[in-house]
CSV table of C-alpha atoms in Angstrom, one decimal:
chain,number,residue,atom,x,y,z
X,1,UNK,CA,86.6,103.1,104.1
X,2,UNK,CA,89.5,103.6,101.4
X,3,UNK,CA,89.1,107.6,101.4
X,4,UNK,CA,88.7,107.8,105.7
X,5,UNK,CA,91.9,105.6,106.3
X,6,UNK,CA,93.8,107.6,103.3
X,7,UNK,CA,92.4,110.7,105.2
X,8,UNK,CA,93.5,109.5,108.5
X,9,UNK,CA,96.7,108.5,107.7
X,10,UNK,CA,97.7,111.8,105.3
X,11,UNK,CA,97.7,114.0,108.5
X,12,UNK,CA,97.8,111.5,111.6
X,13,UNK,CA,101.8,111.5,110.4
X,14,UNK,CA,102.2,114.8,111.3
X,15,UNK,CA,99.6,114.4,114.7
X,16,UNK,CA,97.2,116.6,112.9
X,17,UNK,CA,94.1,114.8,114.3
X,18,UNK,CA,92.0,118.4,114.3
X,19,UNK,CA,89.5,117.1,117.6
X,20,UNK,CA,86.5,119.1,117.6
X,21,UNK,CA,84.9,120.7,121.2
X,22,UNK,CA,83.9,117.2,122.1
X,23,UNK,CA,87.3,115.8,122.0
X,24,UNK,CA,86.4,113.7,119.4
X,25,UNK,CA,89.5,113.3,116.2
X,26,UNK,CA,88.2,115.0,113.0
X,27,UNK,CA,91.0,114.6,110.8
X,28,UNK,CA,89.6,111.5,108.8
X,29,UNK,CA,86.3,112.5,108.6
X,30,UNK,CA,87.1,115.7,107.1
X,31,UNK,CA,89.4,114.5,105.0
X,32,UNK,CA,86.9,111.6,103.7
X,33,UNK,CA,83.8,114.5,103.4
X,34,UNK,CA,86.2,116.7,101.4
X,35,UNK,CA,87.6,113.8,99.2
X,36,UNK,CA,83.8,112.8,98.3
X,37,UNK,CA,82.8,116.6,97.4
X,38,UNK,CA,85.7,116.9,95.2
X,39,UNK,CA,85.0,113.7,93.7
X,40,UNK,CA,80.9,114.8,93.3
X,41,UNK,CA,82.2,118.1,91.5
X,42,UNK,CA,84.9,116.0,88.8
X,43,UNK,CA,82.1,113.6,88.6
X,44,UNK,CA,79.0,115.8,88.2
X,45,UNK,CA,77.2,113.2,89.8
X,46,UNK,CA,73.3,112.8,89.9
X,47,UNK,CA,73.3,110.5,92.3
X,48,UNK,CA,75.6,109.4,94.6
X,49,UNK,CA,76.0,106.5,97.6
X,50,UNK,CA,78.6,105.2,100.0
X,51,UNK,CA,79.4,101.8,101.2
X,52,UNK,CA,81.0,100.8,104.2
X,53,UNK,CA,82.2,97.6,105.5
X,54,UNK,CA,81.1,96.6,108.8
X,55,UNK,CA,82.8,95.1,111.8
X,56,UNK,CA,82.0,91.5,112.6
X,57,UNK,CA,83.5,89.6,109.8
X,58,UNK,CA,81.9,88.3,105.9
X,59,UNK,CA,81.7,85.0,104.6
X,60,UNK,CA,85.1,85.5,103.4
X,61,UNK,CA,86.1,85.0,106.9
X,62,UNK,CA,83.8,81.9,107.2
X,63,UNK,CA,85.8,80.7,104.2
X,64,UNK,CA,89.5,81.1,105.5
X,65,UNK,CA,90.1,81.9,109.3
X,66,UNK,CA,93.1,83.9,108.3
X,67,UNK,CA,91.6,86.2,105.9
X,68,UNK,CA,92.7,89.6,106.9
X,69,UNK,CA,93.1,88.0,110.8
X,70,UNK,CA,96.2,89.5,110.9
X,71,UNK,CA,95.9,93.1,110.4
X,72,UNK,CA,96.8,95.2,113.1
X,73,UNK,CA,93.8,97.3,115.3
X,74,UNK,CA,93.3,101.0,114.3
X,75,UNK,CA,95.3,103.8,116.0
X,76,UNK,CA,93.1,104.9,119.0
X,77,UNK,CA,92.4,108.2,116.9
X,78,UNK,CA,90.7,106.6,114.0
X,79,UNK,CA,88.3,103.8,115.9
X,80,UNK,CA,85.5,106.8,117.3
X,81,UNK,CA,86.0,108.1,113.2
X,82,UNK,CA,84.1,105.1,111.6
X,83,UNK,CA,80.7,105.7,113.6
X,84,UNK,CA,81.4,109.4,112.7
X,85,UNK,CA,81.9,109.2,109.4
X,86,UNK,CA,78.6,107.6,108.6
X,87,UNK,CA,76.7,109.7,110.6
X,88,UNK,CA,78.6,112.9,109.5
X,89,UNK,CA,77.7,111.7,105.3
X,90,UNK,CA,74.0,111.0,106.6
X,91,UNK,CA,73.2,114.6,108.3
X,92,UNK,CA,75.1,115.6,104.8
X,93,UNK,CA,72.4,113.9,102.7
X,94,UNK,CA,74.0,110.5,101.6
X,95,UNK,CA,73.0,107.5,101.8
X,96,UNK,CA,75.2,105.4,103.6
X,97,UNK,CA,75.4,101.5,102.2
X,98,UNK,CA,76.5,98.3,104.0
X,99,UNK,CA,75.2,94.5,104.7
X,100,UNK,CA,76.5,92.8,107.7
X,101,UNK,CA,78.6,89.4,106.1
X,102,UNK,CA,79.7,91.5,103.2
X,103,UNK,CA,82.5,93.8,102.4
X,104,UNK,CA,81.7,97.6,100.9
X,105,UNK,CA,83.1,95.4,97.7
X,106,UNK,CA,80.1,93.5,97.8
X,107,UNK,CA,78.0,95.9,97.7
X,108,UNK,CA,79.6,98.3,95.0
X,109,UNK,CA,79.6,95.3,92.8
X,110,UNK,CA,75.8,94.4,93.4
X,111,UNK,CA,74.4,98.0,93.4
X,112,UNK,CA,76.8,98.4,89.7
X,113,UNK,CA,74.6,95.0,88.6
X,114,UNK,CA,71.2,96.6,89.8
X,115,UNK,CA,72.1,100.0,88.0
X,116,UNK,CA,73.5,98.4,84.8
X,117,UNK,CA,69.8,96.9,84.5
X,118,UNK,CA,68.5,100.4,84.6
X,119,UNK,CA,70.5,101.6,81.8
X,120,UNK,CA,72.3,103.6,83.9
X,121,UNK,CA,76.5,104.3,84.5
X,122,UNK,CA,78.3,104.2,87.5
X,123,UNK,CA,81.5,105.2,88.4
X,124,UNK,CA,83.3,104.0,91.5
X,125,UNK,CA,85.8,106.2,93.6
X,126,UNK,CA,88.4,104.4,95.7
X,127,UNK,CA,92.1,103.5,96.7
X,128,UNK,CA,91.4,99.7,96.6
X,129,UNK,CA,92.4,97.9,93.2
X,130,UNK,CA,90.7,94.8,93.8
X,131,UNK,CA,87.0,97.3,92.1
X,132,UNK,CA,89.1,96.9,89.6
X,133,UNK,CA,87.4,93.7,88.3
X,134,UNK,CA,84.3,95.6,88.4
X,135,UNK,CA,85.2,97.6,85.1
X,136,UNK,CA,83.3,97.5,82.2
X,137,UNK,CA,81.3,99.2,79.8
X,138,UNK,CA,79.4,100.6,82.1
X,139,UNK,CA,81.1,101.0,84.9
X,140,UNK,CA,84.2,103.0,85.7
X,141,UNK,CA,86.6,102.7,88.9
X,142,UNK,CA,88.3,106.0,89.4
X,143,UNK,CA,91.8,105.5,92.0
X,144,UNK,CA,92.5,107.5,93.9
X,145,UNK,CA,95.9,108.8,94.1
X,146,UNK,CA,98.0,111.3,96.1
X,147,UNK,CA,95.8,114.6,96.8
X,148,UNK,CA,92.8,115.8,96.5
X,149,UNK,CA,91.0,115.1,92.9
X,150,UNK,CA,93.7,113.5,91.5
X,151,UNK,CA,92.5,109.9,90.2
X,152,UNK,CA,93.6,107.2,88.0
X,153,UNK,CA,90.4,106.9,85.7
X,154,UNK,CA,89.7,103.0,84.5
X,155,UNK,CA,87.3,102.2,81.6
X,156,UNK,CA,87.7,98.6,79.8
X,157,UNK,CA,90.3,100.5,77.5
X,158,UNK,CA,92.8,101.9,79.6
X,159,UNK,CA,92.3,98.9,82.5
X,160,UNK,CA,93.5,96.5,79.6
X,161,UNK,CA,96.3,99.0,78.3
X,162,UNK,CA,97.9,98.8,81.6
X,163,UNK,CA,97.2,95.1,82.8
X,164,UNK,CA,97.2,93.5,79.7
X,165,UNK,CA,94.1,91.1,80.5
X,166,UNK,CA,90.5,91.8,80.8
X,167,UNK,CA,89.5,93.0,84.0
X,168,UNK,CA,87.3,90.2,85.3
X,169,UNK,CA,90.7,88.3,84.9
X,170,UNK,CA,92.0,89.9,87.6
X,171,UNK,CA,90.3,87.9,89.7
X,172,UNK,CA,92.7,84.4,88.6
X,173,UNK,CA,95.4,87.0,88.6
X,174,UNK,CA,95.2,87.7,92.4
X,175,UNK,CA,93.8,83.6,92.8
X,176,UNK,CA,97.4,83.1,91.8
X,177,UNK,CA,99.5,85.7,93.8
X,178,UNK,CA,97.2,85.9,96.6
X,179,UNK,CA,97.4,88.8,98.6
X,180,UNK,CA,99.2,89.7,101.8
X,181,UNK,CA,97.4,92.7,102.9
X,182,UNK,CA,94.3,90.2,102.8
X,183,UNK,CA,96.0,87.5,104.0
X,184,UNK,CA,95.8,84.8,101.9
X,185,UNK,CA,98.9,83.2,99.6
X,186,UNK,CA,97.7,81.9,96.5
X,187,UNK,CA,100.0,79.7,94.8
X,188,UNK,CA,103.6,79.6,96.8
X,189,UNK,CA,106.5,80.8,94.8
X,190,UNK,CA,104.1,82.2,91.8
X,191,UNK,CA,104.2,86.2,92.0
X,192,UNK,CA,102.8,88.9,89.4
X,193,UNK,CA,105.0,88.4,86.6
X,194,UNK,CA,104.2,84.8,85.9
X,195,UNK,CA,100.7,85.2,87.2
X,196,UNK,CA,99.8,87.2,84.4
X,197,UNK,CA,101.5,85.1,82.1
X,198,UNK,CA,99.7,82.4,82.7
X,199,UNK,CA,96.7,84.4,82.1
X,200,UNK,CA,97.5,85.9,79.1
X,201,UNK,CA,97.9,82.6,77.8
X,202,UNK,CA,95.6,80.3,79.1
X,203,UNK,CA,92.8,82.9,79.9
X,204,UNK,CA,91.5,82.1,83.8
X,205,UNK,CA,92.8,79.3,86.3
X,206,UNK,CA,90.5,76.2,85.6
X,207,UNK,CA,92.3,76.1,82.0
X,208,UNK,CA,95.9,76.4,83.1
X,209,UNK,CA,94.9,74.1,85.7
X,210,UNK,CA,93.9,71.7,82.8
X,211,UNK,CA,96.9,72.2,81.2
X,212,UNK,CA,99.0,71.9,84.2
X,213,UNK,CA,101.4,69.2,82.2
X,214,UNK,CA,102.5,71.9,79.6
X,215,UNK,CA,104.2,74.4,82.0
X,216,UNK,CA,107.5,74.0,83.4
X,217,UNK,CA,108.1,71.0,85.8
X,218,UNK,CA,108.8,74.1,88.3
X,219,UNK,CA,105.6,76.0,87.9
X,220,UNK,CA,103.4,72.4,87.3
X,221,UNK,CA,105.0,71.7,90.9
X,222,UNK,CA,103.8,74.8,92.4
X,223,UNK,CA,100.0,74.7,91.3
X,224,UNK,CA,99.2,70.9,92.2
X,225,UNK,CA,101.2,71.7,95.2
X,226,UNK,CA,98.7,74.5,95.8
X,227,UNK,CA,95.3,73.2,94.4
X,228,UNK,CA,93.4,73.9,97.3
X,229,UNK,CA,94.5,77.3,98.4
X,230,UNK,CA,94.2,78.2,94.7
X,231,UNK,CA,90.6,77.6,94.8
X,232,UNK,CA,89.9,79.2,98.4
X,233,UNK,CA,92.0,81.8,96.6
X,234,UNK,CA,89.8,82.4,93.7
X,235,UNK,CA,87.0,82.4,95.9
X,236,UNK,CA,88.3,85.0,98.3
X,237,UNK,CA,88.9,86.7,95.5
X,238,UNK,CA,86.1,87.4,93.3
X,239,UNK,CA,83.7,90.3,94.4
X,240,UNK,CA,80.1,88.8,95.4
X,241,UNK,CA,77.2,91.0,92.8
X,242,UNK,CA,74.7,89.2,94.8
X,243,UNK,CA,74.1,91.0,98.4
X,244,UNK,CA,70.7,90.8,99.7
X,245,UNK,CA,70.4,94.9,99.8
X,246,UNK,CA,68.2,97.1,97.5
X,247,UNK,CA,68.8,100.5,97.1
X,248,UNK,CA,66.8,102.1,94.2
X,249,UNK,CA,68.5,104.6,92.1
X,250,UNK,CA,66.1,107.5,92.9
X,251,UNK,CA,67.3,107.7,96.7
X,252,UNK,CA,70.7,108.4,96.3
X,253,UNK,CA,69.5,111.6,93.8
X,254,UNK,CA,72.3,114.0,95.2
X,255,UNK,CA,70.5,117.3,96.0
X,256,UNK,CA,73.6,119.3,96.5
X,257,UNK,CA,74.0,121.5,100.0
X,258,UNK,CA,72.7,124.7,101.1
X,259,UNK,CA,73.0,127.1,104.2
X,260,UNK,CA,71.8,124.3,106.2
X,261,UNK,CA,74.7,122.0,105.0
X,262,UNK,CA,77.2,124.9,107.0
X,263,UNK,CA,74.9,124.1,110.1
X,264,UNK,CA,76.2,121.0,110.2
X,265,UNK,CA,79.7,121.0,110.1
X,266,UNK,CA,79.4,124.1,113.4
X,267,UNK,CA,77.5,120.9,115.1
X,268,UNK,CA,80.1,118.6,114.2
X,269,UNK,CA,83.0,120.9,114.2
X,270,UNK,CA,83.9,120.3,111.1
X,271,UNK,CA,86.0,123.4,109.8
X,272,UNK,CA,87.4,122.5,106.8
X,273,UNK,CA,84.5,120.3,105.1
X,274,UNK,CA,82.7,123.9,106.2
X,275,UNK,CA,85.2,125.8,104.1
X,276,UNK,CA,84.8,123.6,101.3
X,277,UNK,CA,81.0,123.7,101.4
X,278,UNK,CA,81.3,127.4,101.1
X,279,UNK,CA,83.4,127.5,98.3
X,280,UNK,CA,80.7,125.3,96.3
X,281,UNK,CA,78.2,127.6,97.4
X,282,UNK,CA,80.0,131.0,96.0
């Protein structure tokens, strides 16, 4: 969802919504088709899967009836794009992820788990920090940033060179600041700077919570204040590794695209994925 709304937006600025002879808006889709082949061919990628979030809400909503209530609809553009997308990656040869009740997080995390039990690496392309926790050893969170192929590549090493904590602390981190886009608050009146130095020191939330009496009267205030949210906020959070899907490695092998591949974008009237398809092809 990350690289279709990035896709959407980086030409619906300019009204460049590129409809195809059914009317339908192509300008996402295209734009989400050609970041994933660019991404494949920096990658090298054996196998390769994409998840989704689905419409109808997660637990995360059961949990807090304001979590991400208040973001505004799609443009009218981008709502026929989501069906598209999916069915657009699936006549491309992907297999397209999701479990209704979770987020595409969800299941990023979980599939990472499965894989890491098979000995085998996976690396995670997206514009949404919050994978971030997700780093370790064995699994990388690519960034995406401005452009095509241009990513902000996260192992343990360089996540902690820029953060300063470990990346499964990110989780208290954002428990403490909460996060607006997702809309929860965390603890009123603490913000990223002192977040993170409450990490540092004390290492997660239960331990600063316990102790609370060392801080500054100001900040003590603030948390037991807060107590509440700052659980619901941990919670919210924290990426779930345990969604009920199973994907086995060996069906997202990537087989690459042939003549038949160009087929597909004349039936969807997909120009530019068609273009770059060609290109990969010689």
């Amino acid at each position: 969802m990350a690289l279709l709304f990035r896709s959407f937006y980086a030409t619906a600025v300019s009204n460049q919504f590129m409809y195809n002879e059914a009317g339908v808006p192509t300008n996402g889709v295209q734009g989400f088709v050609k970041h994933l082949l660019t991404a494949i061919e920096e990658h090298q990628s054996d196998h390769v899967g994409v998840c989704w979030d689905l419409g109808g809400g997660t637990f995360r909503n059961e949990m807090w009836s304001e979590y991400k209530a208040h973001r505004s609809a799609p443009p009218a553009e981008l709502s026929p794009q989501f069906d598209y997308a999916k069915e657009i990656a699936d006549a491309l040869g992907f297999i397209n992820i999701s479990c209704q009740g979770y987020e595409a997080d969800d299941c990023l995390g979980t599939l990472a788990d499965h894989y890491r039990s098979q000995n085998a690496h996976t690396t995670i392309v997206t514009g949404d920090k919050d994978i971030l926790q997700l780093v370790d050893e064995d699994t990388n969170v690519w960034i995406l940033q401005k452009g095509y192929g241009n990513y902000k590549k996260y192992d343990p090493i360089t996540f902690v060179e820029e953060w300063e904590i470990q990346p499964k602390q990110l989780i208290d981190l954002k428990a403490f600041m909460g996060d607006t886009a997702d809309g929860y608050p965390g603890v009123k009146g603490i913000g990223e700077k002192t977040a993170t130095a409450l990490i540092k020191k004390y290492g997660n939330v239960q331990t600063v919570i316990d102790n609370v009496s060392e801080l500054s009267k100001g900040q003590m205030t603030k948390i037991q204040n807060d107590l509440e949210m700052l659980d619901m906020s941990l919670r919210l959070a924290e990426i779930n590794c345990s969604v009920p899907i199973t994907v086995e490695i060996d069906t997202l092998f990537y087989k690459g695209f042939t003549a038949d591949s160009l087929d597909i974008c004349g039936y969807y009237g997909l120009k530019v994925v068609r273009r770059e398809i060609e290109k990969l092809l010689g």
